[in-house]
PDB file of C-alpha atoms in Angstrom:
ATOM      1  CA  UNK Z  19     -10.591  14.634  -0.694  1.00 35.00           C
ATOM      2  CA  UNK Z  20     -13.237  17.082   0.422  1.00 35.00           C
ATOM      3  CA  UNK Z  21     -16.489  16.274   2.169  1.00 34.00           C
ATOM      4  CA  UNK Z  22     -18.354  16.863  -1.075  1.00 34.00           C
ATOM      5  CA  UNK Z  23     -16.730  13.932  -2.830  1.00 40.00           C
ATOM      6  CA  UNK Z  24     -18.482  10.678  -3.653  1.00 37.00           C
ATOM      7  CA  UNK Z  25     -16.130   8.594  -1.562  1.00 45.00           C
ATOM      8  CA  UNK Z  26     -17.301   8.256   2.033  1.00 39.00           C
ATOM      9  CA  UNK Z  27     -16.097  10.885   4.461  1.00 37.00           C
ATOM     10  CA  UNK Z  28     -15.413  10.136   8.154  1.00 32.00           C
ATOM     11  CA  UNK Z  29     -18.468   8.803   9.950  1.00 33.00           C
ATOM     12  CA  UNK Z  30     -20.360   7.931   6.761  1.00 36.00           C
ATOM     13  CA  UNK Z  31     -21.198   4.372   5.741  1.00 38.00           C
ATOM     14  CA  UNK Z  32     -23.117   2.734   2.944  1.00 45.00           C
ATOM     15  CA  UNK Z  33     -24.800  -0.583   2.392  1.00 44.00           C
ATOM     16  CA  UNK Z  34     -21.671  -1.915   0.690  1.00 61.00           C
ATOM     17  CA  UNK Z  35     -19.002  -0.444   2.998  1.00 74.00           C
ATOM     18  CA  UNK Z  36     -18.166  -0.299   6.644  1.00 83.00           C
ATOM     19  CA  UNK Z  37     -16.338   2.397   8.565  1.00 94.00           C
ATOM     20  CA  UNK Z  38     -12.828   1.782   9.912  1.00 98.00           C
ATOM     21  CA  UNK Z  39     -13.822   3.390  13.237  1.00 98.00           C
ATOM     22  CA  UNK Z  40     -12.425   1.194  15.976  1.00 97.00           C
ATOM     23  CA  UNK Z  41     -10.812  -1.163  13.430  1.00 98.00           C
ATOM     24  CA  UNK Z  42      -7.101  -1.949  13.520  1.00 98.00           C
ATOM     25  CA  UNK Z  43      -4.808  -1.593  10.536  1.00 98.00           C
ATOM     26  CA  UNK Z  44      -1.286  -3.059  10.528  1.00 98.00           C
ATOM     27  CA  UNK Z  45       0.808  -1.465   7.800  1.00 98.00           C
ATOM     28  CA  UNK Z  46       4.392  -2.094   6.701  1.00 98.00           C
ATOM     29  CA  UNK Z  47       6.640   0.786   5.753  1.00 93.00           C
ATOM     30  CA  UNK Z  48       4.252   3.620   6.552  1.00 87.00           C
ATOM     31  CA  UNK Z  49       6.543   6.371   7.797  1.00 91.00           C
ATOM     32  CA  UNK Z  50       6.064   8.437   4.621  1.00 90.00           C
ATOM     33  CA  UNK Z  51       4.541   8.520   1.163  1.00 93.00           C
ATOM     34  CA  UNK Z  52       1.748   6.173   0.121  1.00 96.00           C
ATOM     35  CA  UNK Z  53       1.848   4.146   3.322  1.00 96.00           C
ATOM     36  CA  UNK Z  54       1.446   7.217   5.490  1.00 96.00           C
ATOM     37  CA  UNK Z  55      -1.380   8.509   3.280  1.00 97.00           C
ATOM     38  CA  UNK Z  56      -3.217   5.223   3.726  1.00 98.00           C
ATOM     39  CA  UNK Z  57      -2.668   5.384   7.484  1.00 98.00           C
ATOM     40  CA  UNK Z  58      -4.001   8.952   7.665  1.00 98.00           C
ATOM     41  CA  UNK Z  59      -7.095   8.048   5.619  1.00 98.00           C
ATOM     42  CA  UNK Z  60      -7.859   5.243   8.089  1.00 98.00           C
ATOM     43  CA  UNK Z  61      -7.164   7.589  11.012  1.00 98.00           C
ATOM     44  CA  UNK Z  62      -9.843   9.982   9.797  1.00 98.00           C
ATOM     45  CA  UNK Z  63     -12.376   7.260  10.613  1.00 98.00           C
ATOM     46  CA  UNK Z  64     -10.928   6.840  14.076  1.00 98.00           C
ATOM     47  CA  UNK Z  65      -8.997   3.658  13.252  1.00 98.00           C
ATOM     48  CA  UNK Z  66      -6.165   2.139  15.212  1.00 98.00           C
ATOM     49  CA  UNK Z  67      -3.029   2.137  13.057  1.00 98.00           C
ATOM     50  CA  UNK Z  68       0.119   0.156  13.768  1.00 98.00           C
ATOM     51  CA  UNK Z  69       3.098   0.965  11.556  1.00 97.00           C
ATOM     52  CA  UNK Z  70       6.050  -1.410  11.149  1.00 98.00           C
ATOM     53  CA  UNK Z  71       8.997   0.486   9.645  1.00 95.00           C
ATOM     54  CA  UNK Z  72      12.737   0.765  10.002  1.00 92.00           C
ATOM     55  CA  UNK Z  73      12.956   4.565  10.088  1.00 86.00           C
ATOM     56  CA  UNK Z  74      13.498   5.255  13.761  1.00 85.00           C
ATOM     57  CA  UNK Z  75      15.591   8.421  13.296  1.00 79.00           C
ATOM     58  CA  UNK Z  76      15.386  11.109  10.589  1.00 75.00           C
ATOM     59  CA  UNK Z  77      16.981  10.287   7.222  1.00 72.00           C
ATOM     60  CA  UNK Z  78      19.193  12.974   5.686  1.00 69.00           C
ATOM     61  CA  UNK Z  79      17.239  12.905   2.392  1.00 70.00           C
ATOM     62  CA  UNK Z  80      13.824  11.532   3.338  1.00 71.00           C
ATOM     63  CA  UNK Z  81      11.159  13.048   5.522  1.00 78.00           C
ATOM     64  CA  UNK Z  82       9.420  11.167   8.273  1.00 83.00           C
ATOM     65  CA  UNK Z  83       9.987   8.440  10.853  1.00 92.00           C
ATOM     66  CA  UNK Z  84       7.623   5.950  12.471  1.00 95.00           C
ATOM     67  CA  UNK Z  85       7.321   8.418  15.341  1.00 95.00           C
ATOM     68  CA  UNK Z  86       6.402  11.455  13.249  1.00 95.00           C
ATOM     69  CA  UNK Z  87       3.951   9.281  11.338  1.00 96.00           C
ATOM     70  CA  UNK Z  88       2.333   8.256  14.630  1.00 97.00           C
ATOM     71  CA  UNK Z  89       1.972  11.917  15.595  1.00 97.00           C
ATOM     72  CA  UNK Z  90       0.195  12.651  12.316  1.00 97.00           C
ATOM     73  CA  UNK Z  91      -2.103   9.644  12.738  1.00 98.00           C
ATOM     74  CA  UNK Z  92      -3.155  10.849  16.170  1.00 98.00           C
ATOM     75  CA  UNK Z  93      -3.678  14.384  14.891  1.00 98.00           C
ATOM     76  CA  UNK Z  94      -5.939  12.989  12.159  1.00 98.00           C
ATOM     77  CA  UNK Z  95      -8.178  11.297  14.723  1.00 98.00           C
ATOM     78  CA  UNK Z  96      -6.728   7.797  14.997  1.00 98.00           C
ATOM     79  CA  UNK Z  97      -4.797   5.827  17.551  1.00 98.00           C
ATOM     80  CA  UNK Z  98      -1.202   5.008  16.630  1.00 98.00           C
ATOM     81  CA  UNK Z  99       1.329   2.343  17.469  1.00 98.00           C
ATOM     82  CA  UNK Z 100       4.777   3.016  15.969  1.00 98.00           C
ATOM     83  CA  UNK Z 101       6.865  -0.188  15.744  1.00 98.00           C
ATOM     84  CA  UNK Z 102      10.503  -0.039  14.749  1.00 97.00           C
ATOM     85  CA  UNK Z 103      11.338  -3.205  12.880  1.00 97.00           C
ATOM     86  CA  UNK Z 104      12.278  -4.849   9.608  1.00 97.00           C
ATOM     87  CA  UNK Z 105       9.662  -6.691   7.556  1.00 98.00           C
ATOM     88  CA  UNK Z 106      12.439  -9.119   6.506  1.00 97.00           C
ATOM     89  CA  UNK Z 107      13.022 -10.219  10.076  1.00 98.00           C
ATOM     90  CA  UNK Z 108      10.830 -13.045  11.387  1.00 98.00           C
ATOM     91  CA  UNK Z 109      11.104 -11.954  15.011  1.00 98.00           C
ATOM     92  CA  UNK Z 110      10.337  -8.307  14.197  1.00 98.00           C
ATOM     93  CA  UNK Z 111       7.216  -9.264  12.258  1.00 98.00           C
ATOM     94  CA  UNK Z 112       6.007 -11.652  14.945  1.00 98.00           C
ATOM     95  CA  UNK Z 113       6.568  -9.003  17.598  1.00 98.00           C
ATOM     96  CA  UNK Z 114       4.750  -6.394  15.526  1.00 98.00           C
ATOM     97  CA  UNK Z 115       1.710  -8.633  15.212  1.00 98.00           C
ATOM     98  CA  UNK Z 116       1.702  -9.448  18.922  1.00 98.00           C
ATOM     99  CA  UNK Z 117       2.228  -5.788  19.907  1.00 98.00           C
ATOM    100  CA  UNK Z 118      -0.640  -4.740  17.685  1.00 98.00           C
ATOM    101  CA  UNK Z 119      -2.922  -7.379  19.131  1.00 98.00           C
ATOM    102  CA  UNK Z 120      -1.873  -6.462  22.651  1.00 98.00           C
ATOM    103  CA  UNK Z 121      -2.422  -2.746  22.130  1.00 98.00           C
ATOM    104  CA  UNK Z 122      -5.669  -2.861  20.137  1.00 98.00           C
ATOM    105  CA  UNK Z 123      -7.115  -6.317  20.740  1.00 98.00           C
ATOM    106  CA  UNK Z 124      -6.815  -7.705  17.230  1.00 98.00           C
ATOM    107  CA  UNK Z 125      -6.072  -6.943  13.573  1.00 98.00           C
ATOM    108  CA  UNK Z 126      -8.686  -6.175  10.923  1.00 98.00           C
ATOM    109  CA  UNK Z 127      -6.576  -5.038   7.978  1.00 98.00           C
ATOM    110  CA  UNK Z 128      -3.009  -5.774   6.835  1.00 98.00           C
ATOM    111  CA  UNK Z 129      -1.495  -3.440   4.230  1.00 98.00           C
ATOM    112  CA  UNK Z 130       1.674  -4.668   2.550  1.00 98.00           C
ATOM    113  CA  UNK Z 131       3.177  -1.350   1.543  1.00 97.00           C
ATOM    114  CA  UNK Z 132       6.908  -1.906   2.198  1.00 96.00           C
ATOM    115  CA  UNK Z 133       8.725  -2.273  -1.096  1.00 95.00           C
ATOM    116  CA  UNK Z 134      12.149  -1.772  -2.669  1.00 95.00           C
ATOM    117  CA  UNK Z 135      12.522  -0.524  -6.238  1.00 94.00           C
ATOM    118  CA  UNK Z 136      15.494  -0.919  -8.594  1.00 94.00           C
ATOM    119  CA  UNK Z 137      14.810  -0.777 -12.314  1.00 93.00           C
ATOM    120  CA  UNK Z 138      18.291  -1.910 -13.353  1.00 95.00           C
ATOM    121  CA  UNK Z 139      18.588  -4.442 -16.154  1.00 96.00           C
ATOM    122  CA  UNK Z 140      19.700  -7.983 -15.464  1.00 97.00           C
ATOM    123  CA  UNK Z 141      23.413  -7.434 -16.010  1.00 98.00           C
ATOM    124  CA  UNK Z 142      23.532  -4.176 -14.048  1.00 98.00           C
ATOM    125  CA  UNK Z 143      21.475  -5.381 -11.074  1.00 98.00           C
ATOM    126  CA  UNK Z 144      23.617  -6.589  -8.167  1.00 98.00           C
ATOM    127  CA  UNK Z 145      22.587  -9.837  -6.535  1.00 98.00           C
ATOM    128  CA  UNK Z 146      22.559  -7.984  -3.214  1.00 98.00           C
ATOM    129  CA  UNK Z 147      19.869  -5.644  -4.505  1.00 98.00           C
ATOM    130  CA  UNK Z 148      18.015  -8.572  -6.147  1.00 98.00           C
ATOM    131  CA  UNK Z 149      17.944 -10.343  -2.799  1.00 98.00           C
ATOM    132  CA  UNK Z 150      16.811  -7.201  -1.020  1.00 98.00           C
ATOM    133  CA  UNK Z 151      13.857  -6.774  -3.383  1.00 98.00           C
ATOM    134  CA  UNK Z 152      12.878 -10.422  -2.993  1.00 98.00           C
ATOM    135  CA  UNK Z 153      13.199 -10.271   0.787  1.00 98.00           C
ATOM    136  CA  UNK Z 154      11.237  -7.042   1.316  1.00 98.00           C
ATOM    137  CA  UNK Z 155       8.698  -7.249  -1.490  1.00 98.00           C
ATOM    138  CA  UNK Z 156       7.904 -10.962  -1.701  1.00 98.00           C
ATOM    139  CA  UNK Z 157       8.994 -12.544   1.545  1.00 98.00           C
ATOM    140  CA  UNK Z 158       7.896  -9.516   3.589  1.00 98.00           C
ATOM    141  CA  UNK Z 159       4.408  -9.608   2.053  1.00 98.00           C
ATOM    142  CA  UNK Z 160       4.099 -13.347   2.663  1.00 98.00           C
ATOM    143  CA  UNK Z 161       5.528 -13.153   6.184  1.00 98.00           C
ATOM    144  CA  UNK Z 162       3.439 -10.252   7.470  1.00 98.00           C
ATOM    145  CA  UNK Z 163       0.266 -11.654   5.969  1.00 98.00           C
ATOM    146  CA  UNK Z 164       0.989 -15.111   7.365  1.00 98.00           C
ATOM    147  CA  UNK Z 165       1.783 -13.835  10.842  1.00 98.00           C
ATOM    148  CA  UNK Z 166      -1.487 -11.869  11.008  1.00 98.00           C
ATOM    149  CA  UNK Z 167      -3.739 -14.699   9.822  1.00 98.00           C
ATOM    150  CA  UNK Z 168      -4.768 -15.896  13.314  1.00 98.00           C
ATOM    151  CA  UNK Z 169      -5.999 -12.392  14.163  1.00 98.00           C
ATOM    152  CA  UNK Z 170      -7.597 -11.864  10.784  1.00 98.00           C
ATOM    153  CA  UNK Z 171      -9.623 -15.062  11.184  1.00 98.00           C
ATOM    154  CA  UNK Z 172     -11.255 -13.499  14.247  1.00 98.00           C
ATOM    155  CA  UNK Z 173     -11.931 -10.144  12.573  1.00 98.00           C
ATOM    156  CA  UNK Z 174     -15.388  -9.078  11.449  1.00 97.00           C
ATOM    157  CA  UNK Z 175     -14.275  -7.892   7.993  1.00 98.00           C
ATOM    158  CA  UNK Z 176     -10.675  -9.006   7.459  1.00 98.00           C
ATOM    159  CA  UNK Z 177      -8.658  -7.675   4.537  1.00 98.00           C
ATOM    160  CA  UNK Z 178      -5.103  -8.069   3.208  1.00 99.00           C
ATOM    161  CA  UNK Z 179      -4.132  -5.411   0.688  1.00 99.00           C
ATOM    162  CA  UNK Z 180      -0.797  -5.440  -1.150  1.00 98.00           C
ATOM    163  CA  UNK Z 181       0.450  -2.500  -3.196  1.00 98.00           C
ATOM    164  CA  UNK Z 182       1.514  -4.449  -6.259  1.00 98.00           C
ATOM    165  CA  UNK Z 183       0.517  -4.682  -9.923  1.00 98.00           C
ATOM    166  CA  UNK Z 184      -1.568  -7.053 -12.019  1.00 98.00           C
ATOM    167  CA  UNK Z 185       0.298  -9.939 -13.612  1.00 97.00           C
ATOM    168  CA  UNK Z 186       0.998  -8.575 -17.061  1.00 96.00           C
ATOM    169  CA  UNK Z 187       3.135 -11.135 -18.927  1.00 95.00           C
ATOM    170  CA  UNK Z 188       3.844  -8.877 -21.868  1.00 96.00           C
ATOM    171  CA  UNK Z 189       7.537  -8.996 -22.914  1.00 96.00           C
ATOM    172  CA  UNK Z 190       7.493  -5.216 -22.547  1.00 94.00           C
ATOM    173  CA  UNK Z 191       7.402  -5.624 -18.776  1.00 94.00           C
ATOM    174  CA  UNK Z 192       9.021  -9.019 -18.380  1.00 93.00           C
ATOM    175  CA  UNK Z 193      12.120  -7.736 -20.170  1.00 94.00           C
ATOM    176  CA  UNK Z 194      12.176  -4.155 -18.890  1.00 94.00           C
ATOM    177  CA  UNK Z 195      13.658  -4.802 -15.414  1.00 96.00           C
ATOM    178  CA  UNK Z 196      13.462  -8.533 -14.729  1.00 97.00           C
ATOM    179  CA  UNK Z 197      14.623  -8.381 -11.091  1.00 98.00           C
ATOM    180  CA  UNK Z 198      12.087  -5.739 -10.039  1.00 97.00           C
ATOM    181  CA  UNK Z 199       9.317  -7.334 -12.094  1.00 97.00           C
ATOM    182  CA  UNK Z 200       9.859 -10.655 -10.343  1.00 98.00           C
ATOM    183  CA  UNK Z 201       9.708  -8.966  -6.948  1.00 98.00           C
ATOM    184  CA  UNK Z 202       6.508  -7.022  -7.630  1.00 98.00           C
ATOM    185  CA  UNK Z 203       4.776  -9.930  -9.326  1.00 98.00           C
ATOM    186  CA  UNK Z 204       5.855 -12.070  -6.390  1.00 98.00           C
ATOM    187  CA  UNK Z 205       3.969  -9.739  -4.055  1.00 98.00           C
ATOM    188  CA  UNK Z 206       0.900 -10.146  -6.198  1.00 98.00           C
ATOM    189  CA  UNK Z 207       1.144 -13.909  -6.430  1.00 98.00           C
ATOM    190  CA  UNK Z 208       1.652 -14.278  -2.685  1.00 98.00           C
ATOM    191  CA  UNK Z 209      -1.437 -12.109  -2.079  1.00 98.00           C
ATOM    192  CA  UNK Z 210      -3.652 -13.907  -4.583  1.00 98.00           C
ATOM    193  CA  UNK Z 211      -2.478 -17.269  -3.274  1.00 98.00           C
ATOM    194  CA  UNK Z 212      -3.348 -16.385   0.302  1.00 98.00           C
ATOM    195  CA  UNK Z 213      -6.675 -15.009  -0.888  1.00 98.00           C
ATOM    196  CA  UNK Z 214      -7.527 -18.288  -2.580  1.00 98.00           C
ATOM    197  CA  UNK Z 215      -6.301 -20.387   0.340  1.00 98.00           C
ATOM    198  CA  UNK Z 216      -8.224 -18.488   2.984  1.00 98.00           C
ATOM    199  CA  UNK Z 217     -11.352 -17.483   1.072  1.00 97.00           C
ATOM    200  CA  UNK Z 218     -13.333 -20.041   3.041  1.00 97.00           C
ATOM    201  CA  UNK Z 219     -12.240 -18.265   6.249  1.00 97.00           C
ATOM    202  CA  UNK Z 220     -13.721 -15.032   4.928  1.00 97.00           C
ATOM    203  CA  UNK Z 221     -10.359 -13.243   4.580  1.00 98.00           C
ATOM    204  CA  UNK Z 222     -10.101 -10.951   1.551  1.00 98.00           C
ATOM    205  CA  UNK Z 223      -6.742 -10.516  -0.165  1.00 98.00           C
ATOM    206  CA  UNK Z 224      -6.367  -8.067  -3.060  1.00 98.00           C
ATOM    207  CA  UNK Z 225      -3.695  -5.976  -4.741  1.00 98.00           C
ATOM    208  CA  UNK Z 226      -3.857  -2.340  -5.807  1.00 98.00           C
ATOM    209  CA  UNK Z 227      -1.829  -0.418  -8.394  1.00 98.00           C
ATOM    210  CA  UNK Z 228      -2.099   3.065  -9.982  1.00 98.00           C
ATOM    211  CA  UNK Z 229      -2.349   4.075 -13.643  1.00 97.00           C
ATOM    212  CA  UNK Z 230       0.027   6.989 -13.133  1.00 96.00           C
ATOM    213  CA  UNK Z 231       3.193   7.466 -11.168  1.00 93.00           C
ATOM    214  CA  UNK Z 232       2.710   8.705  -7.592  1.00 94.00           C
ATOM    215  CA  UNK Z 233       4.715  11.601  -6.166  1.00 89.00           C
ATOM    216  CA  UNK Z 234       6.826   9.770  -3.589  1.00 83.00           C
ATOM    217  CA  UNK Z 235      10.492   9.587  -2.610  1.00 70.00           C
ATOM    218  CA  UNK Z 236      10.852   6.425  -4.677  1.00 68.00           C
ATOM    219  CA  UNK Z 237       9.735   8.262  -7.788  1.00 65.00           C
ATOM    220  CA  UNK Z 238      11.929  11.257  -7.050  1.00 62.00           C
ATOM    221  CA  UNK Z 239      15.127   9.378  -6.235  1.00 60.00           C
ATOM    222  CA  UNK Z 240      14.792   6.162  -8.237  1.00 62.00           C
ATOM    223  CA  UNK Z 241      12.708   6.951 -11.301  1.00 62.00           C
ATOM    224  CA  UNK Z 242      12.789  10.499 -12.587  1.00 60.00           C
ATOM    225  CA  UNK Z 243      13.595  13.250 -10.120  1.00 70.00           C
ATOM    226  CA  UNK Z 244      11.640  16.473  -9.870  1.00 73.00           C
ATOM    227  CA  UNK Z 245      10.491  16.263 -13.499  1.00 77.00           C
ATOM    228  CA  UNK Z 246       8.688  12.986 -12.807  1.00 80.00           C
ATOM    229  CA  UNK Z 247       7.259  14.293  -9.565  1.00 82.00           C
ATOM    230  CA  UNK Z 248       5.537  17.145 -11.448  1.00 89.00           C
ATOM    231  CA  UNK Z 249       3.697  14.748 -13.762  1.00 92.00           C
ATOM    232  CA  UNK Z 250       2.523  12.399 -11.014  1.00 94.00           C
ATOM    233  CA  UNK Z 251      -0.483  12.160  -8.749  1.00 95.00           C
ATOM    234  CA  UNK Z 252      -0.389  12.563  -4.990  1.00 96.00           C
ATOM    235  CA  UNK Z 253      -0.381   9.596  -2.573  1.00 96.00           C
ATOM    236  CA  UNK Z 254      -3.902  10.541  -1.514  1.00 97.00           C
ATOM    237  CA  UNK Z 255      -5.383   8.963  -4.624  1.00 98.00           C
ATOM    238  CA  UNK Z 256      -3.870   5.658  -3.574  1.00 98.00           C
ATOM    239  CA  UNK Z 257      -5.088   6.126  -0.021  1.00 98.00           C
ATOM    240  CA  UNK Z 258      -8.664   6.851  -1.064  1.00 98.00           C
ATOM    241  CA  UNK Z 259      -8.719   3.766  -3.288  1.00 98.00           C
ATOM    242  CA  UNK Z 260      -7.212   1.608  -0.566  1.00 98.00           C
ATOM    243  CA  UNK Z 261      -9.886   2.815   1.814  1.00 98.00           C
ATOM    244  CA  UNK Z 262     -12.555   1.812  -0.690  1.00 98.00           C
ATOM    245  CA  UNK Z 263     -11.102  -1.691  -0.932  1.00 98.00           C
ATOM    246  CA  UNK Z 264     -10.667  -2.476   2.762  1.00 98.00           C
ATOM    247  CA  UNK Z 265     -14.112  -1.215   3.702  1.00 98.00           C
ATOM    248  CA  UNK Z 266     -15.858  -3.523   1.229  1.00 97.00           C
ATOM    249  CA  UNK Z 267     -17.347  -6.838   2.423  1.00 97.00           C
ATOM    250  CA  UNK Z 268     -14.391  -9.230   2.606  1.00 97.00           C
ATOM    251  CA  UNK Z 269     -16.458 -12.267   1.741  1.00 93.00           C
ATOM    252  CA  UNK Z 270     -17.345 -10.983  -1.703  1.00 93.00           C
ATOM    253  CA  UNK Z 271     -14.422  -8.681  -2.595  1.00 96.00           C
ATOM    254  CA  UNK Z 272     -11.303 -10.790  -2.798  1.00 98.00           C
ATOM    255  CA  UNK Z 273      -8.761 -12.296  -5.194  1.00 98.00           C
ATOM    256  CA  UNK Z 274      -8.567  -9.251  -7.433  1.00 98.00           C
ATOM    257  CA  UNK Z 275      -5.735  -7.215  -8.949  1.00 98.00           C
ATOM    258  CA  UNK Z 276      -7.322  -3.799  -8.690  1.00 98.00           C
ATOM    259  CA  UNK Z 277      -6.427  -0.473 -10.322  1.00 98.00           C
ATOM    260  CA  UNK Z 278      -6.635   2.687  -8.223  1.00 98.00           C
ATOM    261  CA  UNK Z 279      -8.571   4.768 -10.729  1.00 98.00           C
ATOM    262  CA  UNK Z 280     -11.010   1.930 -11.515  1.00 98.00           C
ATOM    263  CA  UNK Z 281     -11.809   1.473  -7.838  1.00 98.00           C
ATOM    264  CA  UNK Z 282     -12.494   5.163  -7.408  1.00 98.00           C
ATOM    265  CA  UNK Z 283     -14.593   5.357 -10.550  1.00 97.00           C
ATOM    266  CA  UNK Z 284     -16.672   2.449  -9.269  1.00 96.00           C
ATOM    267  CA  UNK Z 285     -17.177   4.453  -6.073  1.00 96.00           C
ATOM    268  CA  UNK Z 286     -18.460   7.422  -8.094  1.00 96.00           C
ATOM    269  CA  UNK Z 287     -15.373   9.567  -8.444  1.00 96.00           C
ATOM    270  CA  UNK Z 288     -15.051  10.963 -11.944  1.00 91.00           C
ATOM    271  CA  UNK Z 289     -12.773  13.953 -11.441  1.00 95.00           C
ATOM    272  CA  UNK Z 290      -9.181  13.115 -10.543  1.00 96.00           C
ATOM    273  CA  UNK Z 291      -7.828  16.639 -11.051  1.00 96.00           C
ATOM    274  CA  UNK Z 292      -7.529  17.255  -7.307  1.00 96.00           C
ATOM    275  CA  UNK Z 293      -4.909  14.496  -7.103  1.00 97.00           C
ATOM    276  CA  UNK Z 294      -2.411  16.119  -9.493  1.00 96.00           C
ATOM    277  CA  UNK Z 295       0.883  16.804  -7.734  1.00 94.00           C
ATOM    278  CA  UNK Z 296       1.000  20.100  -9.618  1.00 94.00           C
ATOM    279  CA  UNK Z 297      -2.496  21.642  -9.588  1.00 94.00           C
ATOM    280  CA  UNK Z 298      -3.904  22.158 -13.052  1.00 95.00           C
ATOM    281  CA  UNK Z 299      -1.918  19.391 -14.727  1.00 94.00           C
ATOM    282  CA  UNK Z 300      -4.267  17.695 -17.181  1.00 94.00           C
ATOM    283  CA  UNK Z 301      -4.747  13.932 -16.902  1.00 93.00           C
ATOM    284  CA  UNK Z 302      -3.257  13.310 -20.319  1.00 93.00           C
ATOM    285  CA  UNK Z 303      -0.023  15.017 -19.247  1.00 95.00           C
ATOM    286  CA  UNK Z 304       0.541  12.624 -16.307  1.00 95.00           C
ATOM    287  CA  UNK Z 305       3.221   9.961 -16.555  1.00 92.00           C
ATOM    288  CA  UNK Z 306       1.837   6.399 -16.829  1.00 94.00           C
ATOM    289  CA  UNK Z 307       2.989   3.916 -14.260  1.00 94.00           C
ATOM    290  CA  UNK Z 308       4.600   0.627 -15.295  1.00 94.00           C
ATOM    291  CA  UNK Z 309       3.088  -2.869 -15.670  1.00 96.00           C
ATOM    292  CA  UNK Z 310      -0.213  -1.692 -17.214  1.00 94.00           C
TER     293      UNK Z 310
END
């Protein structure tokens, strides 16, 4: 976004939002793509960003490691703590929370970004991949959120944000890819459950999902290749919407399954053309995401 946009730019606040300056964000799987974009948006405010991800060394097909992400976060104006670990591992998650608290003094925002996608049908989906999606998407979301709760209870404006869809029980989605649907809906249910359980503690917990596909490695390698990438939006649209959510008052903005574009429209953004992966692509030519 540019400084002329309706969404707050670094240093700006409004009556309904607070800056992330000096706040600490703990994010799972943020070495590239949407997670990294969210981290960089927070960094522009001067936030502290801790990233828990497995990518310690460069991948032959995928750009970015936790270390290169940390470099970009610092260059954007934030403080970075790269943590090599697996969101499926109890000890790794506990250590990540303690390291973040030790480095920055607390945790204000948890972003559950780490996710595995496999759109195979029931008969084609291996149980190994089914278990992986359940472990990363559902258990990882629950575990990281749970581990951070003691710090979030002490935060001024605590938020949990999971990148997962609304619970659409249409047979179109229930029957399309049952294993993946269960895993993504599990993320949402874990988040909404924690939000309800800890509302009295002032901890917000929401989910966020886009109307169109986002140009990430997951889309390129798992969904539709370069053709799909060209009819997607950039990760920055997700990042700007996430920023809007986690800077709202936690006490009154919780328990919702939010849509990226709706959040931005509520914030005053009406032109999404800047987010097209290929400049000039009209909105009606973009590929719709699933679950909506």
